[in-house]
């Protein structure tokens, strides 16, 4: 059975377009819409969730975080190419204190959730406010190099428009005002 294009638009696309429009108008200040539809960013994120599955390659493996994929939506201090490379974090206190400070900064950021934390490793998820995209961010206290290694990667998509790099640089700036 084939559905006509007009019926498809009416039954499938029109309700989705209306919901998206109501949410976006409400999010950007539409007062009358606020009465008609939930518009808080976390609600929109749950309506349009593109979270993907948590990768099974997270964590430290033989002193290294996982490599970035070929797509440009990842940065890593341990990457060998310029597209993905970002400077590691340095510290002037103990490494454990530095990682604890990073944890405090991450906990204070919007849409962040700590998944795993110990004295040498921190894993957090950052969820975009409107569409619900999830980025996995890892910090690893590399005692041997006296650095904190970092990896931040989007779970889905090809480009992140520089969001992962900007996030890591924001965290760095909050640690070193």
Short mmCIF file of N, CA and C in Angstrom, two decimals:
data_model
loop_
_atom_site.label_atom_id
_atom_site.label_comp_id
_atom_site.label_asym_id
_atom_site.label_seq_id
_atom_site.Cartn_x
_atom_site.Cartn_y
_atom_site.Cartn_z
N UNK A 1 0.84 -1.18 0.00
CA UNK A 1 0.00 0.00 0.00
C UNK A 1 0.89 1.24 0.00
N UNK A 2 0.62 2.12 -0.92
CA UNK A 2 1.43 3.32 -1.06
C UNK A 2 0.65 4.52 -0.51
N UNK A 3 1.36 5.36 0.28
CA UNK A 3 0.74 6.55 0.85
C UNK A 3 1.00 7.72 -0.09
N UNK A 4 -0.05 8.48 -0.37
CA UNK A 4 0.13 9.62 -1.25
C UNK A 4 1.01 10.66 -0.58
N UNK A 5 1.76 11.44 -1.38
CA UNK A 5 2.63 12.47 -0.79
C UNK A 5 1.87 13.47 0.08
N UNK A 6 0.66 13.84 -0.32
CA UNK A 6 -0.12 14.80 0.45
C UNK A 6 -0.52 14.21 1.81
N UNK A 7 -0.93 12.95 1.81
CA UNK A 7 -1.32 12.30 3.06
C UNK A 7 -0.09 12.15 3.97
N UNK A 8 1.06 11.82 3.41
CA UNK A 8 2.29 11.70 4.19
C UNK A 8 2.62 13.04 4.86
N UNK A 9 2.52 14.14 4.09
CA UNK A 9 2.79 15.45 4.66
C UNK A 9 1.82 15.77 5.79
N UNK A 10 0.55 15.46 5.56
CA UNK A 10 -0.48 15.78 6.54
C UNK A 10 -0.33 14.92 7.81
N UNK A 11 -0.08 13.65 7.66
CA UNK A 11 -0.04 12.73 8.81
C UNK A 11 1.29 12.71 9.54
N UNK A 12 2.40 12.89 8.86
CA UNK A 12 3.72 12.70 9.48
C UNK A 12 4.49 14.00 9.66
N UNK A 13 4.69 14.73 8.60
CA UNK A 13 5.57 15.89 8.67
C UNK A 13 4.91 17.11 9.31
N UNK A 14 3.65 17.34 9.06
CA UNK A 14 2.98 18.51 9.60
C UNK A 14 2.98 18.53 11.13
N UNK A 15 2.61 17.44 11.81
CA UNK A 15 2.67 17.47 13.29
C UNK A 15 4.09 17.69 13.82
N UNK A 16 5.08 17.10 13.16
CA UNK A 16 6.47 17.30 13.61
C UNK A 16 6.88 18.75 13.39
N UNK A 17 6.52 19.33 12.28
CA UNK A 17 6.88 20.72 12.00
C UNK A 17 6.20 21.66 12.99
N UNK A 18 4.96 21.39 13.33
CA UNK A 18 4.24 22.24 14.29
C UNK A 18 4.90 22.14 15.67
N UNK A 19 5.22 20.94 16.09
CA UNK A 19 5.87 20.76 17.39
C UNK A 19 7.21 21.48 17.44
N UNK A 20 7.98 21.36 16.39
CA UNK A 20 9.27 22.04 16.33
C UNK A 20 9.09 23.55 16.35
N UNK A 21 8.15 24.05 15.58
CA UNK A 21 7.90 25.49 15.54
C UNK A 21 7.45 26.00 16.90
N UNK A 22 6.53 25.29 17.54
CA UNK A 22 6.06 25.72 18.87
C UNK A 22 7.21 25.73 19.87
N UNK A 23 8.03 24.71 19.83
CA UNK A 23 9.16 24.66 20.74
C UNK A 23 10.16 25.75 20.50
N UNK A 24 10.51 26.00 19.25
CA UNK A 24 11.50 27.04 18.94
C UNK A 24 10.97 28.43 19.25
N UNK A 25 9.71 28.71 18.91
CA UNK A 25 9.13 30.01 19.21
C UNK A 25 9.12 30.22 20.73
N UNK A 26 8.74 29.20 21.46
CA UNK A 26 8.71 29.31 22.92
C UNK A 26 10.10 29.49 23.49
N UNK A 27 11.06 28.78 22.96
CA UNK A 27 12.43 28.88 23.45
C UNK A 27 13.00 30.27 23.21
N UNK A 28 12.66 30.89 22.10
CA UNK A 28 13.19 32.21 21.78
C UNK A 28 12.27 33.35 22.20
N UNK A 29 11.39 33.10 23.14
CA UNK A 29 10.65 34.20 23.76
C UNK A 29 9.19 34.34 23.38
N UNK A 30 8.57 33.36 22.78
CA UNK A 30 7.16 33.47 22.43
C UNK A 30 6.28 33.24 23.64
N UNK A 31 5.80 34.30 24.26
CA UNK A 31 5.07 34.19 25.52
C UNK A 31 3.77 33.42 25.36
N UNK A 32 3.04 33.60 24.28
CA UNK A 32 1.78 32.89 24.12
C UNK A 32 2.02 31.40 23.92
N UNK A 33 3.12 31.04 23.27
CA UNK A 33 3.43 29.64 23.06
C UNK A 33 3.78 28.96 24.37
N UNK A 34 4.37 29.70 25.28
CA UNK A 34 4.77 29.11 26.56
C UNK A 34 3.57 28.51 27.27
N UNK A 35 2.37 29.04 27.01
CA UNK A 35 1.17 28.49 27.62
C UNK A 35 0.69 27.24 26.90
N UNK A 36 1.08 27.10 25.62
CA UNK A 36 0.55 26.01 24.82
C UNK A 36 1.45 24.79 24.75
N UNK A 37 2.74 24.99 24.93
CA UNK A 37 3.67 23.87 24.74
C UNK A 37 4.84 24.00 25.70
N UNK A 38 5.38 22.85 26.17
CA UNK A 38 6.57 22.92 27.01
C UNK A 38 7.74 23.42 26.18
N UNK A 39 8.47 24.41 26.70
CA UNK A 39 9.53 25.00 25.89
C UNK A 39 10.87 25.04 26.60
N UNK A 40 10.96 24.53 27.78
CA UNK A 40 12.26 24.53 28.47
C UNK A 40 13.23 23.70 27.64
N UNK A 41 14.50 24.16 27.50
CA UNK A 41 15.46 23.44 26.67
C UNK A 41 15.59 21.96 27.00
N UNK A 42 15.50 21.59 28.28
CA UNK A 42 15.63 20.17 28.62
C UNK A 42 14.45 19.36 28.09
N UNK A 43 13.26 19.98 28.04
CA UNK A 43 12.10 19.31 27.47
C UNK A 43 12.28 19.16 25.97
N UNK A 44 12.75 20.23 25.31
CA UNK A 44 12.99 20.14 23.88
C UNK A 44 14.03 19.07 23.58
N UNK A 45 15.07 19.01 24.40
CA UNK A 45 16.10 18.00 24.21
C UNK A 45 15.51 16.61 24.30
N UNK A 46 14.53 16.43 25.18
CA UNK A 46 13.92 15.11 25.28
C UNK A 46 12.98 14.83 24.12
N UNK A 47 12.40 15.90 23.54
CA UNK A 47 11.55 15.71 22.36
C UNK A 47 12.38 15.36 21.14
N UNK A 48 13.55 15.97 21.02
CA UNK A 48 14.40 15.79 19.86
C UNK A 48 15.73 15.22 20.34
N UNK A 49 15.71 14.02 20.85
CA UNK A 49 16.92 13.45 21.43
C UNK A 49 17.74 12.70 20.40
N UNK A 50 18.95 13.19 20.18
CA UNK A 50 19.89 12.54 19.30
C UNK A 50 21.10 12.12 20.14
N UNK A 51 20.84 11.39 21.21
CA UNK A 51 21.89 11.07 22.17
C UNK A 51 22.82 9.97 21.69
N UNK A 52 22.34 9.04 20.91
CA UNK A 52 23.17 7.92 20.48
C UNK A 52 23.50 7.01 21.65
N UNK A 53 24.27 6.01 21.39
CA UNK A 53 24.69 5.06 22.42
C UNK A 53 26.02 5.48 23.02
N UNK A 54 26.19 5.27 24.33
CA UNK A 54 27.47 5.55 24.96
C UNK A 54 28.51 4.62 24.34
N UNK A 55 29.62 5.17 23.87
CA UNK A 55 30.66 4.34 23.24
C UNK A 55 31.25 3.33 24.24
N UNK A 56 31.65 2.20 23.73
CA UNK A 56 32.25 1.18 24.60
C UNK A 56 33.77 1.30 24.65
N UNK A 57 34.33 2.30 23.98
CA UNK A 57 35.79 2.46 23.96
C UNK A 57 36.27 3.59 24.87
N UNK A 58 35.39 4.12 25.73
CA UNK A 58 35.79 5.19 26.64
C UNK A 58 36.72 4.64 27.72
N UNK A 59 37.52 5.52 28.28
CA UNK A 59 38.42 5.12 29.35
C UNK A 59 39.87 5.14 28.88
N UNK A 60 40.74 4.76 29.80
CA UNK A 60 42.18 4.76 29.54
C UNK A 60 42.60 3.33 29.20
N UNK A 61 43.32 3.21 28.08
CA UNK A 61 43.79 1.90 27.61
C UNK A 61 45.30 2.00 27.40
N UNK A 62 46.06 1.34 28.23
CA UNK A 62 47.53 1.39 28.15
C UNK A 62 48.05 2.83 28.14
N UNK A 63 47.50 3.66 29.02
CA UNK A 63 47.97 5.03 29.14
C UNK A 63 47.44 5.99 28.09
N UNK A 64 46.46 5.57 27.30
CA UNK A 64 45.93 6.42 26.23
C UNK A 64 44.41 6.42 26.24
N UNK A 65 43.86 7.59 25.90
CA UNK A 65 42.44 7.67 25.62
C UNK A 65 42.23 7.18 24.19
N UNK A 66 41.02 6.83 23.85
CA UNK A 66 40.75 6.33 22.50
C UNK A 66 41.08 7.38 21.44
N UNK A 67 41.45 6.91 20.27
CA UNK A 67 41.71 7.80 19.15
C UNK A 67 40.41 8.46 18.70
N UNK A 68 40.54 9.62 18.09
CA UNK A 68 39.39 10.27 17.47
C UNK A 68 39.02 9.53 16.19
N UNK A 69 37.74 9.53 15.84
CA UNK A 69 37.36 8.97 14.53
C UNK A 69 37.84 9.91 13.42
N UNK A 70 37.65 9.53 12.18
CA UNK A 70 38.05 10.36 11.05
C UNK A 70 37.25 11.66 10.95
N UNK A 71 36.03 11.66 11.48
CA UNK A 71 35.18 12.86 11.41
C UNK A 71 35.77 13.99 12.25
N UNK A 72 35.49 15.25 11.88
CA UNK A 72 36.09 16.39 12.58
C UNK A 72 35.39 16.78 13.89
N UNK A 73 34.51 15.93 14.42
CA UNK A 73 33.76 16.27 15.62
C UNK A 73 34.38 15.71 16.90
N UNK A 74 35.69 15.74 16.97
CA UNK A 74 36.42 15.20 18.12
C UNK A 74 37.73 15.95 18.26
N UNK A 75 38.15 16.17 19.51
CA UNK A 75 39.48 16.70 19.80
C UNK A 75 40.13 15.82 20.85
N UNK A 76 41.45 15.71 20.76
CA UNK A 76 42.18 14.89 21.72
C UNK A 76 43.61 15.41 21.87
N UNK A 77 44.09 15.38 23.09
CA UNK A 77 45.46 15.79 23.35
C UNK A 77 46.45 14.75 22.86
N UNK A 78 45.98 13.55 22.61
CA UNK A 78 46.87 12.48 22.17
C UNK A 78 46.77 12.20 20.68
N UNK A 79 46.05 13.06 19.97
CA UNK A 79 45.92 12.90 18.52
C UNK A 79 47.21 13.33 17.83
N UNK A 80 47.51 12.70 16.71
CA UNK A 80 48.71 13.01 15.95
C UNK A 80 48.46 13.95 14.78
N UNK A 81 47.19 14.30 14.52
CA UNK A 81 46.90 15.19 13.39
C UNK A 81 46.34 16.52 13.87
N UNK A 82 46.56 17.56 13.09
CA UNK A 82 46.20 18.93 13.46
C UNK A 82 44.69 19.15 13.58
N UNK A 83 43.90 18.41 12.83
CA UNK A 83 42.44 18.58 12.88
C UNK A 83 41.90 18.23 14.26
N UNK A 84 42.43 17.18 14.86
CA UNK A 84 41.91 16.69 16.13
C UNK A 84 42.72 17.11 17.35
N UNK A 85 43.94 17.55 17.16
CA UNK A 85 44.83 17.82 18.29
C UNK A 85 44.41 19.06 19.07
N UNK A 86 44.52 18.96 20.38
CA UNK A 86 44.33 20.09 21.29
C UNK A 86 45.37 19.94 22.40
N UNK A 87 45.83 21.06 22.94
CA UNK A 87 46.87 21.04 23.97
C UNK A 87 46.36 20.36 25.25
N UNK A 88 47.23 19.57 25.89
CA UNK A 88 46.85 18.99 27.18
C UNK A 88 46.79 20.07 28.27
N UNK A 89 46.18 19.73 29.38
CA UNK A 89 46.11 20.64 30.51
C UNK A 89 47.37 20.47 31.35
N UNK A 90 47.92 21.57 31.80
CA UNK A 90 49.04 21.54 32.73
C UNK A 90 48.51 21.95 34.11
N UNK A 91 49.31 21.71 35.13
CA UNK A 91 48.86 22.08 36.47
C UNK A 91 50.06 22.45 37.32
N UNK A 92 49.79 23.30 38.31
CA UNK A 92 50.86 23.72 39.22
C UNK A 92 50.66 23.13 40.61
N UNK A 93 49.50 22.55 40.86
CA UNK A 93 49.23 21.85 42.12
C UNK A 93 49.51 20.37 41.89
N UNK A 94 49.02 19.53 42.77
CA UNK A 94 49.13 18.09 42.48
C UNK A 94 48.15 17.74 41.37
N UNK A 95 48.42 16.65 40.68
CA UNK A 95 47.54 16.21 39.61
C UNK A 95 46.14 15.90 40.10
N UNK A 96 46.05 15.28 41.29
CA UNK A 96 44.75 14.94 41.86
C UNK A 96 43.93 16.20 42.16
N UNK A 97 44.61 17.25 42.67
CA UNK A 97 43.92 18.52 42.93
C UNK A 97 43.45 19.15 41.63
N UNK A 98 44.28 19.10 40.61
CA UNK A 98 43.92 19.67 39.31
C UNK A 98 42.70 18.96 38.72
N UNK A 99 42.68 17.64 38.82
CA UNK A 99 41.54 16.89 38.29
C UNK A 99 40.28 17.19 39.11
N UNK A 100 40.42 17.37 40.41
CA UNK A 100 39.28 17.74 41.26
C UNK A 100 38.74 19.11 40.87
N UNK A 101 39.63 20.05 40.51
CA UNK A 101 39.20 21.37 40.05
C UNK A 101 38.45 21.26 38.73
N UNK A 102 38.95 20.42 37.84
CA UNK A 102 38.27 20.21 36.56
C UNK A 102 36.87 19.66 36.82
N UNK A 103 36.77 18.72 37.74
CA UNK A 103 35.46 18.15 38.07
C UNK A 103 34.50 19.23 38.56
N UNK A 104 34.98 20.13 39.41
CA UNK A 104 34.12 21.22 39.91
C UNK A 104 33.66 22.12 38.76
N UNK A 105 34.56 22.43 37.84
CA UNK A 105 34.20 23.27 36.70
C UNK A 105 33.15 22.56 35.85
N UNK A 106 33.37 21.29 35.56
CA UNK A 106 32.42 20.54 34.73
C UNK A 106 31.05 20.48 35.41
N UNK A 107 31.03 20.22 36.71
CA UNK A 107 29.75 20.15 37.43
C UNK A 107 29.00 21.47 37.40
N UNK A 108 29.71 22.58 37.27
CA UNK A 108 29.06 23.88 37.25
C UNK A 108 28.54 24.26 35.86
N UNK A 109 28.87 23.51 34.87
CA UNK A 109 28.47 23.84 33.49
C UNK A 109 27.08 23.31 33.16
N UNK A 110 26.37 24.08 32.34
CA UNK A 110 25.03 23.67 31.91
C UNK A 110 25.11 22.39 31.09
N UNK A 111 24.10 21.55 31.26
CA UNK A 111 23.91 20.34 30.46
C UNK A 111 25.05 19.33 30.60
N UNK A 112 25.77 19.37 31.73
CA UNK A 112 26.86 18.42 31.97
C UNK A 112 26.42 17.41 33.02
N UNK A 113 26.87 16.18 32.84
CA UNK A 113 26.58 15.12 33.80
C UNK A 113 27.85 14.28 33.97
N UNK A 114 28.33 14.16 35.19
CA UNK A 114 29.49 13.33 35.47
C UNK A 114 29.04 11.87 35.42
N UNK A 115 29.74 11.06 34.64
CA UNK A 115 29.42 9.65 34.52
C UNK A 115 30.35 8.83 35.41
N UNK A 116 31.65 9.12 35.35
CA UNK A 116 32.66 8.40 36.11
C UNK A 116 33.69 9.40 36.61
N UNK A 117 34.12 9.22 37.86
CA UNK A 117 35.16 10.10 38.40
C UNK A 117 35.96 9.35 39.46
N UNK A 118 37.28 9.42 39.34
CA UNK A 118 38.17 8.93 40.39
C UNK A 118 39.40 9.81 40.42
N UNK A 119 40.44 9.41 41.11
CA UNK A 119 41.62 10.26 41.27
C UNK A 119 42.40 10.51 39.98
N UNK A 120 42.20 9.65 38.96
CA UNK A 120 42.98 9.77 37.73
C UNK A 120 42.15 9.89 36.46
N UNK A 121 40.83 9.82 36.57
CA UNK A 121 40.00 9.80 35.37
C UNK A 121 38.65 10.45 35.65
N UNK A 122 38.17 11.21 34.67
CA UNK A 122 36.86 11.84 34.75
C UNK A 122 36.19 11.71 33.40
N UNK A 123 34.97 11.22 33.40
CA UNK A 123 34.17 11.11 32.18
C UNK A 123 32.87 11.85 32.41
N UNK A 124 32.52 12.74 31.49
CA UNK A 124 31.28 13.50 31.58
C UNK A 124 30.56 13.47 30.23
N UNK A 125 29.25 13.64 30.30
CA UNK A 125 28.43 13.79 29.11
C UNK A 125 27.87 15.20 29.08
N UNK A 126 27.96 15.83 27.92
CA UNK A 126 27.37 17.15 27.70
C UNK A 126 26.26 16.97 26.68
N UNK A 127 25.07 17.44 27.00
CA UNK A 127 23.91 17.31 26.12
C UNK A 127 23.50 18.68 25.60
N UNK A 128 23.39 18.81 24.28
CA UNK A 128 22.98 20.09 23.71
C UNK A 128 21.54 20.39 24.11
N UNK A 129 21.26 21.67 24.35
CA UNK A 129 19.99 22.08 24.93
C UNK A 129 18.78 21.77 24.05
N UNK A 130 18.87 22.01 22.77
CA UNK A 130 17.67 21.90 21.94
C UNK A 130 17.51 20.52 21.31
N UNK A 131 18.53 20.03 20.67
CA UNK A 131 18.39 18.79 19.93
C UNK A 131 18.80 17.54 20.70
N UNK A 132 19.43 17.69 21.84
CA UNK A 132 19.78 16.54 22.67
C UNK A 132 20.99 15.75 22.19
N UNK A 133 21.88 16.37 21.39
CA UNK A 133 23.11 15.69 20.98
C UNK A 133 24.01 15.51 22.20
N UNK A 134 24.68 14.38 22.31
CA UNK A 134 25.54 14.10 23.45
C UNK A 134 26.99 14.02 23.00
N UNK A 135 27.86 14.69 23.76
CA UNK A 135 29.30 14.62 23.58
C UNK A 135 29.89 13.96 24.80
N UNK A 136 30.84 13.05 24.58
CA UNK A 136 31.55 12.39 25.67
C UNK A 136 32.88 13.09 25.88
N UNK A 137 33.13 13.53 27.11
CA UNK A 137 34.34 14.27 27.44
C UNK A 137 35.10 13.49 28.51
N UNK A 138 36.41 13.28 28.26
CA UNK A 138 37.24 12.53 29.19
C UNK A 138 38.48 13.33 29.57
N UNK A 139 38.86 13.21 30.83
CA UNK A 139 40.09 13.80 31.35
C UNK A 139 40.85 12.68 32.04
N UNK A 140 42.13 12.58 31.73
CA UNK A 140 42.96 11.51 32.29
C UNK A 140 44.23 12.12 32.87
N UNK A 141 44.44 11.90 34.15
CA UNK A 141 45.65 12.38 34.82
C UNK A 141 46.80 11.45 34.45
N UNK A 142 47.67 11.94 33.58
CA UNK A 142 48.81 11.18 33.08
C UNK A 142 50.02 11.52 33.95
N UNK A 143 50.21 10.74 35.03
CA UNK A 143 51.30 10.99 35.97
C UNK A 143 52.66 10.95 35.30
N UNK A 144 52.82 10.04 34.36
CA UNK A 144 54.11 9.86 33.67
C UNK A 144 54.52 11.14 32.94
N UNK A 145 53.58 11.79 32.27
CA UNK A 145 53.87 13.02 31.51
C UNK A 145 53.62 14.28 32.33
N UNK A 146 53.06 14.14 33.53
CA UNK A 146 52.68 15.28 34.38
C UNK A 146 51.74 16.23 33.65
N UNK A 147 50.74 15.65 32.97
CA UNK A 147 49.74 16.40 32.21
C UNK A 147 48.36 15.78 32.43
N UNK A 148 47.35 16.53 32.09
CA UNK A 148 46.01 15.96 32.04
C UNK A 148 45.63 15.86 30.57
N UNK A 149 45.46 14.62 30.13
CA UNK A 149 45.07 14.34 28.75
C UNK A 149 43.56 14.50 28.63
N UNK A 150 43.10 14.94 27.46
CA UNK A 150 41.69 15.24 27.25
C UNK A 150 41.23 14.66 25.92
N UNK A 151 39.99 14.21 25.92
CA UNK A 151 39.34 13.80 24.68
C UNK A 151 37.88 14.24 24.78
N UNK A 152 37.38 14.88 23.73
CA UNK A 152 35.98 15.31 23.68
C UNK A 152 35.45 14.97 22.30
N UNK A 153 34.40 14.16 22.26
CA UNK A 153 33.90 13.68 20.97
C UNK A 153 32.38 13.62 20.93
N UNK A 154 31.83 14.00 19.79
CA UNK A 154 30.39 13.87 19.56
C UNK A 154 30.07 12.42 19.27
N UNK A 155 28.94 11.97 19.75
CA UNK A 155 28.52 10.59 19.47
C UNK A 155 27.97 10.42 18.06
N UNK A 156 27.28 11.44 17.59
CA UNK A 156 26.62 11.35 16.29
C UNK A 156 27.05 12.49 15.38
N UNK A 157 26.85 12.29 14.11
CA UNK A 157 27.07 13.35 13.15
C UNK A 157 28.49 13.41 12.62
N UNK A 158 28.71 14.36 11.76
CA UNK A 158 30.00 14.54 11.11
C UNK A 158 30.72 15.75 11.69
N UNK A 159 30.06 16.89 11.66
CA UNK A 159 30.68 18.12 12.16
C UNK A 159 30.01 18.54 13.46
N UNK A 160 30.79 19.16 14.33
CA UNK A 160 30.24 19.70 15.57
C UNK A 160 30.32 21.21 15.61
N UNK A 161 30.73 21.82 14.49
CA UNK A 161 30.88 23.27 14.36
C UNK A 161 31.85 23.83 15.42
N UNK A 162 32.80 23.01 15.83
CA UNK A 162 33.82 23.46 16.79
C UNK A 162 33.40 23.40 18.24
N UNK A 163 32.26 22.80 18.54
CA UNK A 163 31.74 22.78 19.91
C UNK A 163 32.68 22.06 20.88
N UNK A 164 33.21 20.92 20.49
CA UNK A 164 34.09 20.16 21.40
C UNK A 164 35.36 20.94 21.71
N UNK A 165 35.97 21.53 20.71
CA UNK A 165 37.19 22.32 20.93
C UNK A 165 36.88 23.53 21.82
N UNK A 166 35.79 24.22 21.52
CA UNK A 166 35.41 25.39 22.31
C UNK A 166 35.13 25.02 23.76
N UNK A 167 34.48 23.88 23.99
CA UNK A 167 34.18 23.45 25.35
C UNK A 167 35.46 23.22 26.15
N UNK A 168 36.41 22.53 25.55
CA UNK A 168 37.67 22.25 26.26
C UNK A 168 38.40 23.55 26.54
N UNK A 169 38.43 24.47 25.60
CA UNK A 169 39.10 25.76 25.83
C UNK A 169 38.37 26.59 26.88
N UNK A 170 37.05 26.46 26.94
CA UNK A 170 36.29 27.15 27.99
C UNK A 170 36.65 26.59 29.36
N UNK A 171 36.72 25.28 29.47
CA UNK A 171 37.11 24.66 30.74
C UNK A 171 38.51 25.11 31.12
N UNK A 172 39.42 25.12 30.16
CA UNK A 172 40.79 25.57 30.42
C UNK A 172 40.79 27.01 30.95
N UNK A 173 40.02 27.89 30.33
CA UNK A 173 39.99 29.30 30.74
C UNK A 173 39.37 29.47 32.13
N UNK A 174 38.40 28.63 32.47
CA UNK A 174 37.79 28.71 33.81
C UNK A 174 38.75 28.22 34.90
N UNK A 175 39.68 27.36 34.52
CA UNK A 175 40.69 26.88 35.48
C UNK A 175 41.81 27.88 35.66
N UNK A 176 42.10 28.65 34.62
CA UNK A 176 43.21 29.61 34.63
C UNK A 176 42.70 31.01 34.29
N UNK A 177 41.94 31.62 35.20
CA UNK A 177 41.37 32.94 34.87
C UNK A 177 42.41 34.03 34.73
#
